[in-house]
PDB file of C-alpha atoms and ligand atoms in Angstrom:
ATOM      1  CA  MET A   1     119.199  31.035  16.460  1.00  0.00           C
ATOM      2  CA  GLY A   2     121.754  29.141  18.543  1.00  0.00           C
ATOM      3  CA  LYS A   3     125.394  29.923  18.943  1.00  0.00           C
ATOM      4  CA  VAL A   4     127.552  29.916  15.820  1.00  0.00           C
ATOM      5  CA  ILE A   5     129.976  26.976  15.814  1.00  0.00           C
ATOM      6  CA  VAL A   6     133.545  27.768  14.771  1.00  0.00           C
ATOM      7  CA  ALA A   7     135.577  24.863  13.355  1.00  0.00           C
ATOM      8  CA  PRO A   8     139.228  25.730  12.638  1.00  0.00           C
ATOM      9  CA  SER A   9     140.644  23.736   9.725  1.00  0.00           C
ATOM     10  CA  ILE A  10     144.036  22.353  10.715  1.00  0.00           C
ATOM     11  CA  LEU A  11     145.029  22.262   7.042  1.00  0.00           C
ATOM     12  CA  ALA A  12     146.330  25.800   7.631  1.00  0.00           C
ATOM     13  CA  ALA A  13     148.087  24.927  10.923  1.00  0.00           C
ATOM     14  CA  ASP A  14     151.837  24.546  11.362  1.00  0.00           C
ATOM     15  CA  PHE A  15     152.208  20.765  11.080  1.00  0.00           C
ATOM     16  CA  SER A  16     155.679  20.827  12.627  1.00  0.00           C
ATOM     17  CA  ARG A  17     153.952  21.627  15.925  1.00  0.00           C
ATOM     18  CA  LEU A  18     150.430  20.348  15.365  1.00  0.00           C
ATOM     19  CA  ALA A  19     149.713  19.416  18.996  1.00  0.00           C
ATOM     20  CA  GLU A  20     150.512  22.943  20.166  1.00  0.00           C
ATOM     21  CA  GLU A  21     148.349  24.433  17.386  1.00  0.00           C
ATOM     22  CA  ILE A  22     145.392  22.295  18.504  1.00  0.00           C
ATOM     23  CA  HIS A  23     145.837  23.314  22.139  1.00  0.00           C
ATOM     24  CA  ARG A  24     146.038  26.968  21.096  1.00  0.00           C
ATOM     25  CA  VAL A  25     142.779  26.952  19.102  1.00  0.00           C
ATOM     26  CA  GLU A  26     141.020  25.007  21.846  1.00  0.00           C
ATOM     27  CA  VAL A  27     142.018  27.587  24.476  1.00  0.00           C
ATOM     28  CA  ALA A  28     141.080  30.328  21.975  1.00  0.00           C
ATOM     29  CA  GLY A  29     137.467  29.126  21.917  1.00  0.00           C
ATOM     30  CA  ALA A  30     137.196  26.721  18.968  1.00  0.00           C
ATOM     31  CA  ASP A  31     134.067  24.544  19.080  1.00  0.00           C
ATOM     32  CA  TRP A  32     135.113  21.759  16.695  1.00  0.00           C
ATOM     33  CA  ILE A  33     138.340  20.824  14.911  1.00  0.00           C
ATOM     34  CA  HIS A  34     137.913  20.450  11.139  1.00  0.00           C
ATOM     35  CA  CYS A  35     140.140  17.825   9.484  1.00  0.00           C
ATOM     36  CA  ASP A  36     140.465  18.053   5.678  1.00  0.00           C
ATOM     37  CA  ILE A  37     141.282  14.706   4.107  1.00  0.00           C
ATOM     38  CA  MET A  38     142.492  14.832   0.475  1.00  0.00           C
ATOM     39  CA  ASP A  39     143.537  11.863  -1.639  1.00  0.00           C
ATOM     40  CA  GLY A  40     145.099  13.452  -4.745  1.00  0.00           C
ATOM     41  CA  HIS A  41     142.313  11.945  -6.876  1.00  0.00           C
ATOM     42  CA  PHE A  42     139.000  13.557  -5.943  1.00  0.00           C
ATOM     43  CA  VAL A  43     140.931  16.795  -5.360  1.00  0.00           C
ATOM     44  CA  ASP A  44     144.314  17.838  -6.692  1.00  0.00           C
ATOM     45  CA  ASN A  45     146.080  17.794  -3.329  1.00  0.00           C
ATOM     46  CA  ILE A  46     147.093  15.251  -0.683  1.00  0.00           C
ATOM     47  CA  SER A  47     146.771  16.054   3.023  1.00  0.00           C
ATOM     48  CA  PHE A  48     146.689  13.394   5.745  1.00  0.00           C
ATOM     49  CA  GLY A  49     144.853  10.259   6.802  1.00  0.00           C
ATOM     50  CA  PRO A  50     143.383   8.429   9.804  1.00  0.00           C
ATOM     51  CA  ASP A  51     146.692   8.156  11.670  1.00  0.00           C
ATOM     52  CA  VAL A  52     146.945  11.934  11.947  1.00  0.00           C
ATOM     53  CA  VAL A  53     143.272  12.169  12.960  1.00  0.00           C
ATOM     54  CA  ARG A  54     144.077   9.713  15.751  1.00  0.00           C
ATOM     55  CA  LEU A  55     146.899  11.985  16.944  1.00  0.00           C
ATOM     56  CA  VAL A  56     144.560  14.985  16.874  1.00  0.00           C
ATOM     57  CA  ARG A  57     142.033  12.972  18.923  1.00  0.00           C
ATOM     58  CA  LYS A  58     144.667  12.448  21.626  1.00  0.00           C
ATOM     59  CA  GLU A  59     145.290  16.194  21.887  1.00  0.00           C
ATOM     60  CA  THR A  60     141.728  17.459  22.334  1.00  0.00           C
ATOM     61  CA  SER A  61     138.302  16.528  23.598  1.00  0.00           C
ATOM     62  CA  LEU A  62     136.610  18.845  21.073  1.00  0.00           C
ATOM     63  CA  PRO A  63     134.446  17.169  18.418  1.00  0.00           C
ATOM     64  CA  LEU A  64     136.444  16.238  15.309  1.00  0.00           C
ATOM     65  CA  ASP A  65     134.698  17.242  12.094  1.00  0.00           C
ATOM     66  CA  VAL A  66     136.228  15.132   9.321  1.00  0.00           C
ATOM     67  CA  HIS A  67     135.729  16.298   5.717  1.00  0.00           C
ATOM     68  CA  LEU A  68     136.543  13.542   3.226  1.00  0.00           C
ATOM     69  CA  MET A  69     137.588  14.868  -0.185  1.00  0.00           C
ATOM     70  CA  ILE A  70     138.384  11.387  -1.408  1.00  0.00           C
ATOM     71  CA  GLU A  71     137.184   8.656  -3.730  1.00  0.00           C
ATOM     72  CA  HIS A  72     135.537   5.562  -2.222  1.00  0.00           C
ATOM     73  CA  ALA A  73     134.722   7.232   1.102  1.00  0.00           C
ATOM     74  CA  ASP A  74     132.607   4.205   2.079  1.00  0.00           C
ATOM     75  CA  HIS A  75     135.759   2.114   2.297  1.00  0.00           C
ATOM     76  CA  TYR A  76     137.552   4.579   4.600  1.00  0.00           C
ATOM     77  CA  VAL A  77     134.682   5.638   6.904  1.00  0.00           C
ATOM     78  CA  PRO A  78     135.313   2.916   9.540  1.00  0.00           C
ATOM     79  CA  ARG A  79     138.971   3.932   9.814  1.00  0.00           C
ATOM     80  CA  PHE A  80     138.141   7.592  10.409  1.00  0.00           C
ATOM     81  CA  ALA A  81     135.410   6.687  12.883  1.00  0.00           C
ATOM     82  CA  LYS A  82     137.846   4.465  14.761  1.00  0.00           C
ATOM     83  CA  ALA A  83     140.433   7.248  14.722  1.00  0.00           C
ATOM     84  CA  GLY A  84     138.003   9.409  16.700  1.00  0.00           C
ATOM     85  CA  ALA A  85     135.868  11.384  14.240  1.00  0.00           C
ATOM     86  CA  ASN A  86     132.583  12.745  15.619  1.00  0.00           C
ATOM     87  CA  SER A  87     131.179  13.825  12.264  1.00  0.00           C
ATOM     88  CA  ILE A  88     132.175  12.633   8.813  1.00  0.00           C
ATOM     89  CA  THR A  89     131.207  14.581   5.698  1.00  0.00           C
ATOM     90  CA  VAL A  90     131.318  13.112   2.205  1.00  0.00           C
ATOM     91  CA  HIS A  91     130.935  14.534  -1.291  1.00  0.00           C
ATOM     92  CA  VAL A  92     127.864  13.965  -3.439  1.00  0.00           C
ATOM     93  CA  GLU A  93     129.591  14.295  -6.842  1.00  0.00           C
ATOM     94  CA  PRO A  94     129.775  11.122  -8.985  1.00  0.00           C
ATOM     95  CA  GLU A  95     133.567  11.650  -9.151  1.00  0.00           C
ATOM     96  CA  ALA A  96     133.700  10.679  -5.455  1.00  0.00           C
ATOM     97  CA  ARG A  97     132.849   7.159  -6.649  1.00  0.00           C
ATOM     98  CA  HIS A  98     130.690   5.822  -3.852  1.00  0.00           C
ATOM     99  CA  ASP A  99     127.094   4.951  -3.112  1.00  0.00           C
ATOM    100  CA  VAL A 100     126.039   8.052  -1.151  1.00  0.00           C
ATOM    101  CA  VAL A 101     123.127   6.411   0.685  1.00  0.00           C
ATOM    102  CA  LYS A 102     125.257   3.483   1.812  1.00  0.00           C
ATOM    103  CA  THR A 103     128.125   5.716   2.887  1.00  0.00           C
ATOM    104  CA  LEU A 104     125.849   8.010   4.932  1.00  0.00           C
ATOM    105  CA  GLN A 105     124.362   4.949   6.622  1.00  0.00           C
ATOM    106  CA  ARG A 106     127.809   3.558   7.264  1.00  0.00           C
ATOM    107  CA  ILE A 107     128.799   6.835   8.960  1.00  0.00           C
ATOM    108  CA  ARG A 108     125.763   6.723  11.239  1.00  0.00           C
ATOM    109  CA  ASP A 109     126.269   3.022  11.952  1.00  0.00           C
ATOM    110  CA  ALA A 110     129.805   3.873  13.078  1.00  0.00           C
ATOM    111  CA  GLY A 111     128.282   6.231  15.681  1.00  0.00           C
ATOM    112  CA  CYS A 112     129.166   9.487  13.876  1.00  0.00           C
ATOM    113  CA  ARG A 113     127.030  12.333  12.586  1.00  0.00           C
ATOM    114  CA  ALA A 114     126.738  12.193   8.804  1.00  0.00           C
ATOM    115  CA  GLY A 115     127.497  15.211   6.634  1.00  0.00           C
ATOM    116  CA  LEU A 116     126.917  15.679   2.932  1.00  0.00           C
ATOM    117  CA  THR A 117     128.670  18.291   0.820  1.00  0.00           C
ATOM    118  CA  LEU A 118     128.742  19.693  -2.692  1.00  0.00           C
ATOM    119  CA  ASN A 119     131.236  21.654  -4.735  1.00  0.00           C
ATOM    120  CA  PRO A 120     130.417  25.178  -5.953  1.00  0.00           C
ATOM    121  CA  GLU A 121     129.767  23.842  -9.485  1.00  0.00           C
ATOM    122  CA  THR A 122     127.370  21.137  -8.263  1.00  0.00           C
ATOM    123  CA  ALA A 123     123.614  21.669  -8.467  1.00  0.00           C
ATOM    124  CA  PHE A 124     121.724  21.743  -5.163  1.00  0.00           C
ATOM    125  CA  GLU A 125     119.237  19.179  -6.484  1.00  0.00           C
ATOM    126  CA  LEU A 126     121.932  16.540  -6.154  1.00  0.00           C
ATOM    127  CA  VAL A 127     121.921  16.757  -2.341  1.00  0.00           C
ATOM    128  CA  GLU A 128     118.190  17.389  -2.039  1.00  0.00           C
ATOM    129  CA  GLN A 129     117.353  13.778  -2.849  1.00  0.00           C
ATOM    130  CA  PHE A 130     119.253  12.585   0.267  1.00  0.00           C
ATOM    131  CA  LEU A 131     117.414  14.808   2.751  1.00  0.00           C
ATOM    132  CA  GLY A 132     116.685  12.903   5.973  1.00  0.00           C
ATOM    133  CA  LYS A 133     119.753  10.710   5.523  1.00  0.00           C
ATOM    134  CA  PHE A 134     122.307  13.239   6.795  1.00  0.00           C
ATOM    135  CA  ASP A 135     122.701  15.541   9.808  1.00  0.00           C
ATOM    136  CA  MET A 136     124.713  18.371   8.306  1.00  0.00           C
ATOM    137  CA  LEU A 137     124.955  20.029   4.891  1.00  0.00           C
ATOM    138  CA  LEU A 138     128.375  21.471   4.063  1.00  0.00           C
ATOM    139  CA  VAL A 139     128.159  24.176   1.413  1.00  0.00           C
ATOM    140  CA  MET A 140     131.614  24.528  -0.164  1.00  0.00           C
ATOM    141  CA  THR A 141     132.353  28.216  -0.703  1.00  0.00           C
ATOM    142  CA  VAL A 142     135.545  27.447  -2.665  1.00  0.00           C
ATOM    143  CA  HIS A 143     136.433  24.622  -5.000  1.00  0.00           C
ATOM    144  CA  PRO A 144     137.982  22.094  -2.573  1.00  0.00           C
ATOM    145  CA  GLY A 145     141.640  21.149  -2.539  1.00  0.00           C
ATOM    146  CA  PHE A 146     143.507  24.137  -1.198  1.00  0.00           C
ATOM    147  CA  GLY A 147     143.217  26.633   1.626  1.00  0.00           C
ATOM    148  CA  GLY A 148     143.487  30.371   1.109  1.00  0.00           C
ATOM    149  CA  GLN A 149     141.059  30.776  -1.811  1.00  0.00           C
ATOM    150  CA  PRO A 150     138.485  33.584  -2.075  1.00  0.00           C
ATOM    151  CA  PHE A 151     134.930  33.049  -0.780  1.00  0.00           C
ATOM    152  CA  ARG A 152     132.196  32.518  -3.355  1.00  0.00           C
ATOM    153  CA  ALA A 153     129.152  34.520  -2.348  1.00  0.00           C
ATOM    154  CA  ASP A 154     127.198  32.903  -5.192  1.00  0.00           C
ATOM    155  CA  GLN A 155     126.885  29.786  -2.997  1.00  0.00           C
ATOM    156  CA  MET A 156     124.636  31.519  -0.451  1.00  0.00           C
ATOM    157  CA  GLY A 157     121.531  30.491  -2.373  1.00  0.00           C
ATOM    158  CA  LYS A 158     122.311  26.898  -1.346  1.00  0.00           C
ATOM    159  CA  VAL A 159     122.542  27.956   2.303  1.00  0.00           C
ATOM    160  CA  ARG A 160     119.154  29.641   2.043  1.00  0.00           C
ATOM    161  CA  ARG A 161     117.609  26.576   0.435  1.00  0.00           C
ATOM    162  CA  ALA A 162     118.882  24.456   3.339  1.00  0.00           C
ATOM    163  CA  VAL A 163     117.400  26.980   5.785  1.00  0.00           C
ATOM    164  CA  ALA A 164     114.076  26.500   4.009  1.00  0.00           C
ATOM    165  CA  TRP A 165     114.303  22.728   4.653  1.00  0.00           C
ATOM    166  CA  ASN A 166     114.870  23.382   8.335  1.00  0.00           C
ATOM    167  CA  SER A 167     111.909  25.723   8.615  1.00  0.00           C
ATOM    168  CA  SER A 168     109.621  23.366   6.734  1.00  0.00           C
ATOM    169  CA  GLY A 169     109.812  21.039   9.767  1.00  0.00           C
ATOM    170  CA  GLY A 170     111.029  17.483  10.051  1.00  0.00           C
ATOM    171  CA  HIS A 171     114.673  16.651  10.384  1.00  0.00           C
ATOM    172  CA  LYS A 172     116.817  19.697  11.368  1.00  0.00           C
ATOM    173  CA  ILE A 173     120.343  19.838  10.002  1.00  0.00           C
ATOM    174  CA  ASP A 174     123.432  21.918  10.672  1.00  0.00           C
ATOM    175  CA  ILE A 175     124.413  24.211   7.803  1.00  0.00           C
ATOM    176  CA  GLU A 176     128.185  24.528   7.471  1.00  0.00           C
ATOM    177  CA  VAL A 177     130.260  26.702   5.129  1.00  0.00           C
ATOM    178  CA  ASP A 178     133.875  25.998   4.209  1.00  0.00           C
ATOM    179  CA  GLY A 179     136.371  28.054   2.226  1.00  0.00           C
ATOM    180  CA  GLY A 180     137.460  31.675   2.353  1.00  0.00           C
ATOM    181  CA  ILE A 181     135.755  32.333   5.682  1.00  0.00           C
ATOM    182  CA  ASN A 182     136.952  35.547   7.353  1.00  0.00           C
ATOM    183  CA  PRO A 183     135.035  38.007   9.570  1.00  0.00           C
ATOM    184  CA  LYS A 184     133.298  39.602   6.560  1.00  0.00           C
ATOM    185  CA  THR A 185     132.319  36.381   4.774  1.00  0.00           C
ATOM    186  CA  ALA A 186     131.388  34.771   8.113  1.00  0.00           C
ATOM    187  CA  ARG A 187     128.847  37.536   8.617  1.00  0.00           C
ATOM    188  CA  ILE A 188     127.441  37.038   5.124  1.00  0.00           C
ATOM    189  CA  SER A 189     127.200  33.264   5.743  1.00  0.00           C
ATOM    190  CA  VAL A 190     125.493  33.627   9.126  1.00  0.00           C
ATOM    191  CA  GLU A 191     123.077  36.239   7.762  1.00  0.00           C
ATOM    192  CA  ASN A 192     122.085  33.724   5.099  1.00  0.00           C
ATOM    193  CA  GLY A 193     121.557  31.023   7.735  1.00  0.00           C
ATOM    194  CA  ALA A 194     124.803  29.071   8.182  1.00  0.00           C
ATOM    195  CA  ASN A 195     125.483  27.973  11.769  1.00  0.00           C
ATOM    196  CA  VAL A 196     128.880  26.245  11.387  1.00  0.00           C
ATOM    197  CA  LEU A 197     131.918  28.156  10.087  1.00  0.00           C
ATOM    198  CA  VAL A 198     135.055  26.330   8.931  1.00  0.00           C
ATOM    199  CA  ALA A 199     138.107  28.581   8.789  1.00  0.00           C
ATOM    200  CA  GLY A 200     141.745  27.750   8.131  1.00  0.00           C
ATOM    201  CA  THR A 201     143.744  30.750   6.975  1.00  0.00           C
ATOM    202  CA  SER A 202     141.839  33.425   8.896  1.00  0.00           C
ATOM    203  CA  ILE A 203     142.572  31.646  12.195  1.00  0.00           C
ATOM    204  CA  PHE A 204     145.924  29.862  11.822  1.00  0.00           C
ATOM    205  CA  HIS A 205     147.596  32.656   9.863  1.00  0.00           C
ATOM    206  CA  SER A 206     146.588  35.239  12.464  1.00  0.00           C
ATOM    207  CA  LYS A 207     148.642  36.234  15.494  1.00  0.00           C
ATOM    208  CA  ASP A 208     145.835  36.049  18.022  1.00  0.00           C
ATOM    209  CA  TYR A 209     143.642  32.956  17.577  1.00  0.00           C
ATOM    210  CA  ALA A 210     141.151  34.028  20.279  1.00  0.00           C
ATOM    211  CA  LYS A 211     140.573  37.361  18.543  1.00  0.00           C
ATOM    212  CA  ALA A 212     140.280  35.648  15.148  1.00  0.00           C
ATOM    213  CA  ILE A 213     137.586  33.313  16.522  1.00  0.00           C
ATOM    214  CA  ARG A 214     135.722  36.151  18.269  1.00  0.00           C
ATOM    215  CA  ASP A 215     135.830  38.170  15.037  1.00  0.00           C
ATOM    216  CA  LEU A 216     134.344  35.240  13.120  1.00  0.00           C
ATOM    217  CA  ARG A 217     131.500  35.047  15.630  1.00  0.00           C
ATOM    218  CA  GLY A 218     131.001  38.798  15.206  1.00  0.00           C
ATOM    219  CA  GLU A 219     131.629  39.416  18.921  1.00  0.00           C
TER     220      GLU A 219
HETATM  221  C1  LIG B   1     139.161  23.399   1.133  1.00  0.00           C
HETATM  222  C2  LIG B   1     139.047  22.809   2.526  1.00  0.00           C
HETATM  223  C3  LIG B   1     138.866  23.865   3.540  1.00  0.00           C
HETATM  224  C4  LIG B   1     140.017  24.802   3.619  1.00  0.00           C
HETATM  225  C5  LIG B   1     139.587  26.079   4.265  1.00  0.00           C
HETATM  226  O1  LIG B   1     139.597  22.433   0.273  1.00  0.00           O
HETATM  227  O2  LIG B   1     137.951  21.942   2.589  1.00  0.00           O
HETATM  228  O3  LIG B   1     138.531  23.357   4.811  1.00  0.00           O
HETATM  229  O4  LIG B   1     141.110  24.267   4.281  1.00  0.00           O
HETATM  230  O5  LIG B   1     140.668  26.914   4.275  1.00  0.00           O
HETATM  231  P1  LIG B   1     140.550  28.498   4.191  1.00  0.00           P
HETATM  232  O6  LIG B   1     139.829  28.936   5.414  1.00  0.00           O
HETATM  233  O7  LIG B   1     141.967  28.921   4.163  1.00  0.00           O
HETATM  234  O8  LIG B   1     139.802  28.823   2.932  1.00  0.00           O
HETATM  235 ZN1  LIG B   2     136.993  21.281   4.684  1.00  0.00          ZN
END
């Protein structure tokens, strides 16, 4: 298996000095920067929008991994692509109120990698029907909306089912986990087959970002 990708979620960063936080995680060995976009409708929290993503883009050359926890993602995809996103992940639940196939196509047409994600309560079959139309599956290991929640190990079955897709040939996808990722739950996720780890609290609330990232990789 290739190297594990670590994607710090800036939701847990100190926004009063965001540029410095981004430089610090980049120097510490981050692979991607994960941007959590929340609209107060699809999830019960509001974070930030394309203008902040554009500022992040100016501060780093690392790939920006944008996770849209919003309604009508199709409408906003071009703005996030223009702001500098490299991958854009959207939710499959009907409450996200968009045509998933069209949105995934719109993401790829904008030159980004397309991600699809599902909440812990959502059945895996819902994403299965879109296989081939996305480049990354994000398995939510908490209910989205807030950082700092405990990891749900019961979601690992979804990771293993995605691994089975990859080994059955055809289109290979990245398998990302998001929520409650710390050194222990990172190991569980990687053992089950995840190759991208999103982590907010365990990196940005630590003193030594480089050590936190190494610990997530199990180095
Ligand atoms: C959850 C977000 C996550 C979250 C992760 O709604 O999608 O990216 O910020 O934060 P931690 O690592 O603190 O669980
Ligand atoms: Zn996220």
